[in-house]
PDB file of C-alpha atoms in Angstrom:
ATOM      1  CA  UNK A 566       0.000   0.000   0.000  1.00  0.00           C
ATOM      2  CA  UNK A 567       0.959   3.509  -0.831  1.00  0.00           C
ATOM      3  CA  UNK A 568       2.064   5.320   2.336  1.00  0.00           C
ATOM      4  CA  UNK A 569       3.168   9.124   2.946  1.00  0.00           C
ATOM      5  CA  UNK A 570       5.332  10.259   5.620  1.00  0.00           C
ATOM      6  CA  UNK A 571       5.341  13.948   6.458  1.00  0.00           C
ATOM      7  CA  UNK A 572       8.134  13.832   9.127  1.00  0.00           C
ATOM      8  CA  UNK A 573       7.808  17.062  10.780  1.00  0.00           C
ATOM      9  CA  UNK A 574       4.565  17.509  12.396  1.00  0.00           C
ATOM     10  CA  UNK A 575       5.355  21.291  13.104  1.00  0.00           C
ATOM     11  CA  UNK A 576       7.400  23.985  11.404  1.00  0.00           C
ATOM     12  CA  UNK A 577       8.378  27.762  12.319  1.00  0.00           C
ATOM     13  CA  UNK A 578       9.839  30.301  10.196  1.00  0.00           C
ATOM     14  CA  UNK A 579      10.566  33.995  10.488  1.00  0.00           C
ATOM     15  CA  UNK A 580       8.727  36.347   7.745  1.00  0.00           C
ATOM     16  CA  UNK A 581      10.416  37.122   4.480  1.00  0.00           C
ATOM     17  CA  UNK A 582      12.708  33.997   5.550  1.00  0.00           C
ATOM     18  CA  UNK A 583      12.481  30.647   3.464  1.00  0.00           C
ATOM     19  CA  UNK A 584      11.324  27.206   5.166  1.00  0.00           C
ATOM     20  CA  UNK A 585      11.474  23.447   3.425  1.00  0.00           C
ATOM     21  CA  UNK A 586       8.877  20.897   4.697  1.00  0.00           C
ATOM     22  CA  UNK A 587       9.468  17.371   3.894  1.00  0.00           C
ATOM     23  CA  UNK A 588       7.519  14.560   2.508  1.00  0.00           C
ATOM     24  CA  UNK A 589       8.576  11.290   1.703  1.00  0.00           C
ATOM     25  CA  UNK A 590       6.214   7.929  -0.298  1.00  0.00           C
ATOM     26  CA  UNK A 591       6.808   4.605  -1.117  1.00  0.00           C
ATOM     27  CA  UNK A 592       5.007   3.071  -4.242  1.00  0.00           C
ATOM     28  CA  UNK A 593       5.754   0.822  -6.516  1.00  0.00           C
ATOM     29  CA  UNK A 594       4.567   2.398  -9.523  1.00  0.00           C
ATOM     30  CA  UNK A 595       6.826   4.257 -12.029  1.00  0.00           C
ATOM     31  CA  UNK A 596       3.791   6.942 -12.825  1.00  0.00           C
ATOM     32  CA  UNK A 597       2.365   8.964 -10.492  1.00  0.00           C
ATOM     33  CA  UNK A 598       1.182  12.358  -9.174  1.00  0.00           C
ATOM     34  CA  UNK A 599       2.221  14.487  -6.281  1.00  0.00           C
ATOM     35  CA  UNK A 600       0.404  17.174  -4.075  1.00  0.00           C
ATOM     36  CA  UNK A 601       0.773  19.753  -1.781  1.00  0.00           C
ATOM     37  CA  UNK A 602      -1.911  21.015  -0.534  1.00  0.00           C
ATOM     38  CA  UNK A 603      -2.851  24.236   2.635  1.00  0.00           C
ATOM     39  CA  UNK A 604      -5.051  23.994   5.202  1.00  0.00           C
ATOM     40  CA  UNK A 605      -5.309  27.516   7.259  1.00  0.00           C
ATOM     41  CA  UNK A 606      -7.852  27.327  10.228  1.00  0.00           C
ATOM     42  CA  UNK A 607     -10.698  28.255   7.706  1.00  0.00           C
ATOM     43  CA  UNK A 608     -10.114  24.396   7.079  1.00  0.00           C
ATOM     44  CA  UNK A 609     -10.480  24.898   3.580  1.00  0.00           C
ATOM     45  CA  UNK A 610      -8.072  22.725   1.992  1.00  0.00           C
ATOM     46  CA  UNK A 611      -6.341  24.831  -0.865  1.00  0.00           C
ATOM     47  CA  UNK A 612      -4.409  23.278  -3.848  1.00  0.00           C
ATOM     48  CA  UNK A 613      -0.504  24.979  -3.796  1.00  0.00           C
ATOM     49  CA  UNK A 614       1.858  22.603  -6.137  1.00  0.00           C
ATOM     50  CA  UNK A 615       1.292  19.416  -7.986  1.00  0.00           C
ATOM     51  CA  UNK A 616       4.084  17.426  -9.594  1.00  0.00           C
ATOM     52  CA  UNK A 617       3.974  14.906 -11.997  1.00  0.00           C
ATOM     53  CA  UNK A 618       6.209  12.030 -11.910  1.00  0.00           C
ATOM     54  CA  UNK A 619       7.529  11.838 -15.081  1.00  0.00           C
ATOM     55  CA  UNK A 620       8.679  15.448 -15.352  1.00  0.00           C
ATOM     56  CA  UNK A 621      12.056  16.012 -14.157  1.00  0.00           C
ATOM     57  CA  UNK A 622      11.668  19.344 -13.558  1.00  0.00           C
ATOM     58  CA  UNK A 623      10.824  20.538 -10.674  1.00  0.00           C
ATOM     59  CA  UNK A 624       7.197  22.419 -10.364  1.00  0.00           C
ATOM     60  CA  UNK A 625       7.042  26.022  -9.268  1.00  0.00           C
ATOM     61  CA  UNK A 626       4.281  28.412  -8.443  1.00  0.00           C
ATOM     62  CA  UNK A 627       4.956  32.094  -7.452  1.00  0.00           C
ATOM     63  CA  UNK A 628       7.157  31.779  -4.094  1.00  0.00           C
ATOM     64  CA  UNK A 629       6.073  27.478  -3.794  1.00  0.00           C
ATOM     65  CA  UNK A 630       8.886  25.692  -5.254  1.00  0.00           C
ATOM     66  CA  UNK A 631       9.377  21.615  -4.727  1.00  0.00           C
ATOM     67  CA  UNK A 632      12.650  19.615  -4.988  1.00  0.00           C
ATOM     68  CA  UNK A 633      11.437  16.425  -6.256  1.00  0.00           C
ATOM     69  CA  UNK A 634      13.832  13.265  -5.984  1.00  0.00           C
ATOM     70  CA  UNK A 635      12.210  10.048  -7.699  1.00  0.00           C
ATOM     71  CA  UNK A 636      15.206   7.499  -6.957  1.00  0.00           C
ATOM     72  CA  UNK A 637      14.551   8.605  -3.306  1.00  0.00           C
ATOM     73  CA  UNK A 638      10.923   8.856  -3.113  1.00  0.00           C
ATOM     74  CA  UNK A 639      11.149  12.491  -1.546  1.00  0.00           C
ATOM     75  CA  UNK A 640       8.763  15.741  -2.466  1.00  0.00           C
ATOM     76  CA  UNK A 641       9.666  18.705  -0.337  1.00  0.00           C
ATOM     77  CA  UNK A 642       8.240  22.068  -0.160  1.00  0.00           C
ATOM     78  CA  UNK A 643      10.033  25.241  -0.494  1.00  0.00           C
ATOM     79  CA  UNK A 644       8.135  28.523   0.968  1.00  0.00           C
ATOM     80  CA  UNK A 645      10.583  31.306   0.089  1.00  0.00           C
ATOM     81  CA  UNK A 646       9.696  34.734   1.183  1.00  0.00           C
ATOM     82  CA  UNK A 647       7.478  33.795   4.118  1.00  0.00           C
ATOM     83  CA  UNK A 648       4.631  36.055   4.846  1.00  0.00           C
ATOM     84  CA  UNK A 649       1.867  35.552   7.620  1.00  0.00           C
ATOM     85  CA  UNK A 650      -1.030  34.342   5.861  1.00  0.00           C
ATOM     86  CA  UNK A 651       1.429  31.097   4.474  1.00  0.00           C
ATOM     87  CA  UNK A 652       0.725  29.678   8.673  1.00  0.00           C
ATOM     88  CA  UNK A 653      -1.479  26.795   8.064  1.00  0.00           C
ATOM     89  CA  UNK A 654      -1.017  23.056   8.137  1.00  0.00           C
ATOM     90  CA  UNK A 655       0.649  21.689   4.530  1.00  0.00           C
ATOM     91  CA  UNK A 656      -0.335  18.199   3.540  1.00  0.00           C
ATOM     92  CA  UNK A 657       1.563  16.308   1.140  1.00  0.00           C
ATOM     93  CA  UNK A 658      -0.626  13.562  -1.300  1.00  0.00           C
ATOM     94  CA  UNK A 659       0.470  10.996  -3.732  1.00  0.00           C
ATOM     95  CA  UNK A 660      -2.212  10.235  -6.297  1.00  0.00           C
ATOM     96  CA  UNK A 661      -2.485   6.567  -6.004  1.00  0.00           C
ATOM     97  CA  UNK A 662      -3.777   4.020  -8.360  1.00  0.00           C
ATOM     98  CA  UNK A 663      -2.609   6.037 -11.436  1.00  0.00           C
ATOM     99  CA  UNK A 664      -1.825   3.007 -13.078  1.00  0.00           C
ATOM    100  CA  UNK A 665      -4.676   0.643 -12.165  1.00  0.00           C
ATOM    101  CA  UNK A 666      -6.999   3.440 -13.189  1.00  0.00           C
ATOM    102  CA  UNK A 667      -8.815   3.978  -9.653  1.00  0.00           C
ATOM    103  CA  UNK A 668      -6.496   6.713  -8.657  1.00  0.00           C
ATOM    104  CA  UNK A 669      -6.992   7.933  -4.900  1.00  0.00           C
ATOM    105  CA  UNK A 670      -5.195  10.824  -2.905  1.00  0.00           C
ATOM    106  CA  UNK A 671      -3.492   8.991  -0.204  1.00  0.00           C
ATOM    107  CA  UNK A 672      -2.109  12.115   2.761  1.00  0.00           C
ATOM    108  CA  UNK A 673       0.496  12.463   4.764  1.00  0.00           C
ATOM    109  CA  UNK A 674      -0.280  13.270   8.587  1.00  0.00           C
ATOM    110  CA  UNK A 675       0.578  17.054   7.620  1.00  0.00           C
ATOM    111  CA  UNK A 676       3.440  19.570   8.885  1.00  0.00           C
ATOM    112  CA  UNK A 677       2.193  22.968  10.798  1.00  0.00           C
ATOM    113  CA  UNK A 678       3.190  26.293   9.794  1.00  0.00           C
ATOM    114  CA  UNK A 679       4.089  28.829  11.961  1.00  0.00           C
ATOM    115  CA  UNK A 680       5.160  31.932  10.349  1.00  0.00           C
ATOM    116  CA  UNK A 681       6.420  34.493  13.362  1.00  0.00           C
ATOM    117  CA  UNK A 682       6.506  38.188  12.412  1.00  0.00           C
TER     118      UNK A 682
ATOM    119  CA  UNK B 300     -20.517  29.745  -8.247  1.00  0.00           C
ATOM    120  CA  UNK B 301     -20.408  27.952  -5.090  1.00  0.00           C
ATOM    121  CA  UNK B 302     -18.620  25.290  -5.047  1.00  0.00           C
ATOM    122  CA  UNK B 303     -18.520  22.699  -2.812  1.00  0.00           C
ATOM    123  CA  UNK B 304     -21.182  23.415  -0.092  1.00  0.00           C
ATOM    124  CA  UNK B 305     -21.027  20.940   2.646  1.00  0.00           C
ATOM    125  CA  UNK B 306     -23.858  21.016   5.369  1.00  0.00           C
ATOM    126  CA  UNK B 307     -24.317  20.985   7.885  1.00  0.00           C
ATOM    127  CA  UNK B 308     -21.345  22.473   9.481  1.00  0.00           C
ATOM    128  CA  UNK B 309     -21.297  21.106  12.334  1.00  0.00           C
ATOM    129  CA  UNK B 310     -23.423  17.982  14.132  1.00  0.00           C
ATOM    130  CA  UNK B 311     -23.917  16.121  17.302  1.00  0.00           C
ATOM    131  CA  UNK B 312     -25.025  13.024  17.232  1.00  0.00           C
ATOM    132  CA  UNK B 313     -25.786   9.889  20.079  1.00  0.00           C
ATOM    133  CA  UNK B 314     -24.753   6.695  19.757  1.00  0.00           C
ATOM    134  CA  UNK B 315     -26.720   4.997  17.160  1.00  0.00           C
ATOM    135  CA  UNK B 316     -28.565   7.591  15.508  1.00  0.00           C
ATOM    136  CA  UNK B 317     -28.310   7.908  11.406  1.00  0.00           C
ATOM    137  CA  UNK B 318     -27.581  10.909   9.379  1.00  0.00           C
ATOM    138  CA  UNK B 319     -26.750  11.807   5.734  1.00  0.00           C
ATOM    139  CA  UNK B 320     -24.056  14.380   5.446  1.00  0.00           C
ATOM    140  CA  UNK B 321     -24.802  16.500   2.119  1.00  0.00           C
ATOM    141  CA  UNK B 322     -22.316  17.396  -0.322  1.00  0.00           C
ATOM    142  CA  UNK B 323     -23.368  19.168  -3.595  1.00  0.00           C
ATOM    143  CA  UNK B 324     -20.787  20.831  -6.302  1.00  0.00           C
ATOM    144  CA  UNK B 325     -22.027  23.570  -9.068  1.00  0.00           C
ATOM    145  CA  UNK B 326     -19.072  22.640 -11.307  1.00  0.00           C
ATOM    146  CA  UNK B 327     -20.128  20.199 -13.418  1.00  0.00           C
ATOM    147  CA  UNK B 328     -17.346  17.325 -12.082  1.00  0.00           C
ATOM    148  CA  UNK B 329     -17.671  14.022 -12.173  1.00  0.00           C
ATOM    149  CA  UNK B 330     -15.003  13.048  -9.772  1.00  0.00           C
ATOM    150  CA  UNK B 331     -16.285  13.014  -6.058  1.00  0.00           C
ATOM    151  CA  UNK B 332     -14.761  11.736  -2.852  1.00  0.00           C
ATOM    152  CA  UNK B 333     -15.391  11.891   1.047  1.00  0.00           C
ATOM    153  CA  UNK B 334     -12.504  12.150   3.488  1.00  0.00           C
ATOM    154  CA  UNK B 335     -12.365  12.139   7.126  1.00  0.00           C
ATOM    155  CA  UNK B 336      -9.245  13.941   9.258  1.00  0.00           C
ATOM    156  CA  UNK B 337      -8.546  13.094  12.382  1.00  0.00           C
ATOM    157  CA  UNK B 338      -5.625  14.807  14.608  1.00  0.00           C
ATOM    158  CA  UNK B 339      -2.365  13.481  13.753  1.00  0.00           C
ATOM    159  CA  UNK B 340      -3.822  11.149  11.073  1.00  0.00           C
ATOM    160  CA  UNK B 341      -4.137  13.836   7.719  1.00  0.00           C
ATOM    161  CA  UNK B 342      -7.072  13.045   5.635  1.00  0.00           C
ATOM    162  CA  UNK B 343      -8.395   9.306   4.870  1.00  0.00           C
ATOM    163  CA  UNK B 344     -10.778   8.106   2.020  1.00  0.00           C
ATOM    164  CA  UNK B 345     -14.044   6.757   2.810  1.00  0.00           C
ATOM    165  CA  UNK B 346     -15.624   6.433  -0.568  1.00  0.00           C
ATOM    166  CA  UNK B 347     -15.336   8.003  -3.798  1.00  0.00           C
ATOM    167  CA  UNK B 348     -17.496   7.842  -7.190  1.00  0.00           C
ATOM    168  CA  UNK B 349     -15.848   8.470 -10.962  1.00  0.00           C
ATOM    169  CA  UNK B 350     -19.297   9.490 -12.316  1.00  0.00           C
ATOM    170  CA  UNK B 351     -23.229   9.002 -11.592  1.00  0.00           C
ATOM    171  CA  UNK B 352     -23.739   5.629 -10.735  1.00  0.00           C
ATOM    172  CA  UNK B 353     -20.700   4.774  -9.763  1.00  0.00           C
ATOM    173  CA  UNK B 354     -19.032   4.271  -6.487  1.00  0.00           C
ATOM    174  CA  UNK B 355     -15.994   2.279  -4.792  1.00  0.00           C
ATOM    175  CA  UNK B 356     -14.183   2.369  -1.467  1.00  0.00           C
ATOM    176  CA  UNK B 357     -11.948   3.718  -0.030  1.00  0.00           C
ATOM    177  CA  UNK B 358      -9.340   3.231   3.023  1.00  0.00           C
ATOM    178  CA  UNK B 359     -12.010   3.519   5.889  1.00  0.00           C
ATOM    179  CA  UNK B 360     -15.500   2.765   4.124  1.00  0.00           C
ATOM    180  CA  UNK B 361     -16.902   0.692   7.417  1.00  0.00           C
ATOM    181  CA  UNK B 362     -19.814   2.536   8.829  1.00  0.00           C
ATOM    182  CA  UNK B 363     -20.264   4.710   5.940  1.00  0.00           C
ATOM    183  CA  UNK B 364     -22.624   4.256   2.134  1.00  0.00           C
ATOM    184  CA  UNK B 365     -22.292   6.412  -0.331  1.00  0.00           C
ATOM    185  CA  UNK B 366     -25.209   6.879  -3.943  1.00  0.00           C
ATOM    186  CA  UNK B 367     -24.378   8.804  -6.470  1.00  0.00           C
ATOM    187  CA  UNK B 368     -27.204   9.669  -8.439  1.00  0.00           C
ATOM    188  CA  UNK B 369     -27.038  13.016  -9.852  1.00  0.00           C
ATOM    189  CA  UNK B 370     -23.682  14.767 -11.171  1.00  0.00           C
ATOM    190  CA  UNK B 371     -24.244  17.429  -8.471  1.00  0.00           C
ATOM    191  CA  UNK B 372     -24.759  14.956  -5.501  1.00  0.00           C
ATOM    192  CA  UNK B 373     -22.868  13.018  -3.072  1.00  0.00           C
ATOM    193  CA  UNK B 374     -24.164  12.264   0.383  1.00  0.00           C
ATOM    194  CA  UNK B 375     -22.577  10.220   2.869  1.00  0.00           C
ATOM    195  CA  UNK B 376     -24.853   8.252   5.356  1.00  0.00           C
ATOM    196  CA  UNK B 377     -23.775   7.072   8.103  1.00  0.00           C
ATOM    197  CA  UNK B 378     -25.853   4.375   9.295  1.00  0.00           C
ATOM    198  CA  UNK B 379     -25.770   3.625  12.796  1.00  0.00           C
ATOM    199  CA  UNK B 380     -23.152   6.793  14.343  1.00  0.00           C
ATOM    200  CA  UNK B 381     -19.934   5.589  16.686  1.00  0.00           C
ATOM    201  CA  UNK B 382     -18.012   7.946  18.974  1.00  0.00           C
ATOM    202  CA  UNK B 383     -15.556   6.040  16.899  1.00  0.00           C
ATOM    203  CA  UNK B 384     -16.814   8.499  13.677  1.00  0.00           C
ATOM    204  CA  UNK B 385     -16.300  11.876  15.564  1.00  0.00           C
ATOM    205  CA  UNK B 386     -14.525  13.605  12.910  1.00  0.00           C
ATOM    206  CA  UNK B 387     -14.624  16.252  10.600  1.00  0.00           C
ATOM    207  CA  UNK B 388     -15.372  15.275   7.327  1.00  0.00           C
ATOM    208  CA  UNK B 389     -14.795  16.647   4.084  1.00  0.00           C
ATOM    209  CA  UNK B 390     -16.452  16.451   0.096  1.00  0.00           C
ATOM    210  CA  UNK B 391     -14.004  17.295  -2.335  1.00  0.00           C
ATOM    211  CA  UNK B 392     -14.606  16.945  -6.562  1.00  0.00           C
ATOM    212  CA  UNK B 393     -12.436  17.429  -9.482  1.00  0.00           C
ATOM    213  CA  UNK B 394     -13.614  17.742 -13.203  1.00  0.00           C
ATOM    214  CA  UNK B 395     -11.750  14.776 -13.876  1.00  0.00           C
ATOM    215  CA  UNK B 396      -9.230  12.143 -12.003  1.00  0.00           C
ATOM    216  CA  UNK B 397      -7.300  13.719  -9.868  1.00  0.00           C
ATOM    217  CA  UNK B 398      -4.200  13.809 -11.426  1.00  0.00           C
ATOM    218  CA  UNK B 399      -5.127  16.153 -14.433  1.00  0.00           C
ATOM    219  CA  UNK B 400      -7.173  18.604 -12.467  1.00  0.00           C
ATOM    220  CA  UNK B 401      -7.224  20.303  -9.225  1.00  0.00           C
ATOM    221  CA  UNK B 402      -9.450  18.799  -6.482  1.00  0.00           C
ATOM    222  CA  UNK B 403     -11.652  21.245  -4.698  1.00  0.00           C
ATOM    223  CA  UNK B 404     -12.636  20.452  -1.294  1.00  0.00           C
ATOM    224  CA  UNK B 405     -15.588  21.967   1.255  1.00  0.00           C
ATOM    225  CA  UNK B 406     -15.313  23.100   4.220  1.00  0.00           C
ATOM    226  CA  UNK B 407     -16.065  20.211   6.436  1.00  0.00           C
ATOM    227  CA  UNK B 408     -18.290  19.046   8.446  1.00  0.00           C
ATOM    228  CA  UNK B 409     -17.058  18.772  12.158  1.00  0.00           C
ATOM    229  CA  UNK B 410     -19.391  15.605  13.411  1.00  0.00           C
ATOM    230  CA  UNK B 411     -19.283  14.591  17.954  1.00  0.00           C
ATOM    231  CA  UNK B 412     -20.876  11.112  18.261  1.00  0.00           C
ATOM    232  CA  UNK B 413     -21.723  11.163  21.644  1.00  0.00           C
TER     233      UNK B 413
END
């Protein structure tokens, strides 16, 4: 079974400053699709990055940036320029089932967000 | 448009009691899913549905049916509640599988099973 570890359950960072928030999977699939995805206390779950697998290049939206390593199975999360309304919890997802065509988002346990002004 | 409207917003329930949780999306997708997050776990599938008529499991199904009959709908029933089920629970739908489009998600239900 697809798993997701998000090792850091919380994460501070001063404004302006830049933060990485890791996220790990194991599959055995060679084609696949990977998430990052906000949560502030609204609990509306937001969208930020998505990655596909077979792209080498690393996806990047505004100030989001990940550093995606397929040999090692690791999708981090770069937040440069921190600002206050970034605080929120971050979940990471691996689209699962890609392959077998039933394809289910599979979460990590999440990482919070502090930003401190 | 609106969305994904979730309601209600919040519910208490005792031990035993049934209740549909409503989830309805204006967008015209056909990919729908229910999740539950509990602290420290992230978010787990229950069910999910590729299109009207359709519907599979997910992770944590137990306790929990799922009908999709319209485009638009996608209620959860629960059919006899647990304290086990407190959660908050959330609808999410994407015009198409997940991978190739963004999945938008409600706000969540918070549901106490008492």
């Amino acid at each position: 079974a697809q798993t997701v570890t998000q090792s850091q359950p919380e994460m501070s960072v001063q404004e302006a400053e830049t933060v990485t928030l890791s996220c790990t999977y194991d599959t055995s699939e060679s084609d696949y699709y990977l998430f990052w995805y906000k949560q502030p206390p609204s609990r509306q779950m937001i969208l930020v990055i998505r990655q596909e697998a077979y792209k080498q290049q690393n996806a990047t939206e505004n100030r989001f940036s990940v550093n995606f390593q397929k040999a090692a199975k690791s999708f981090s999360l770069k937040i440069s320029d921190s600002q206050l309304g970034d605080a929120a919890m971050y979940f990471c997802a691996y689209l699962a089932g890609f392959e077998g065509g039933s394809e289910k988002l599979v979460f990590g346990k999440g990482t919070k967000l502090t930003v401190n002004p | 448009n609106a969305g994904v409207t979730q309601t209600p917003k919040f519910q208490v329930l005792k031990t035993g009691q049934s209740m549909t949780l409503q989830c309805a999306q204006d967008m015209n997708h056909e990919y729908m899913s229910w999740y539950r997050q509990d602290p420290g776990m992230g978010l787990r599938l229950i069910h999910y549905s590729v299109g009207a008529g359709i519907t599979d499991q997910g992770e944590v199904p137990n306790g929990y049916n799922v009908s999709r009959s319209t485009t638009e709908d996608f209620p959860l029933r629960l059919l006899s509640a647990a304290p086990s089920q407190t959660s908050v629970y959330f609808c999410a739908s994407s015009y198409d599988r997940p991978m190739n489009t963004e999945a938008f998600f409600g706000q969540g239900t918070r549901l106490t099973v008492v």
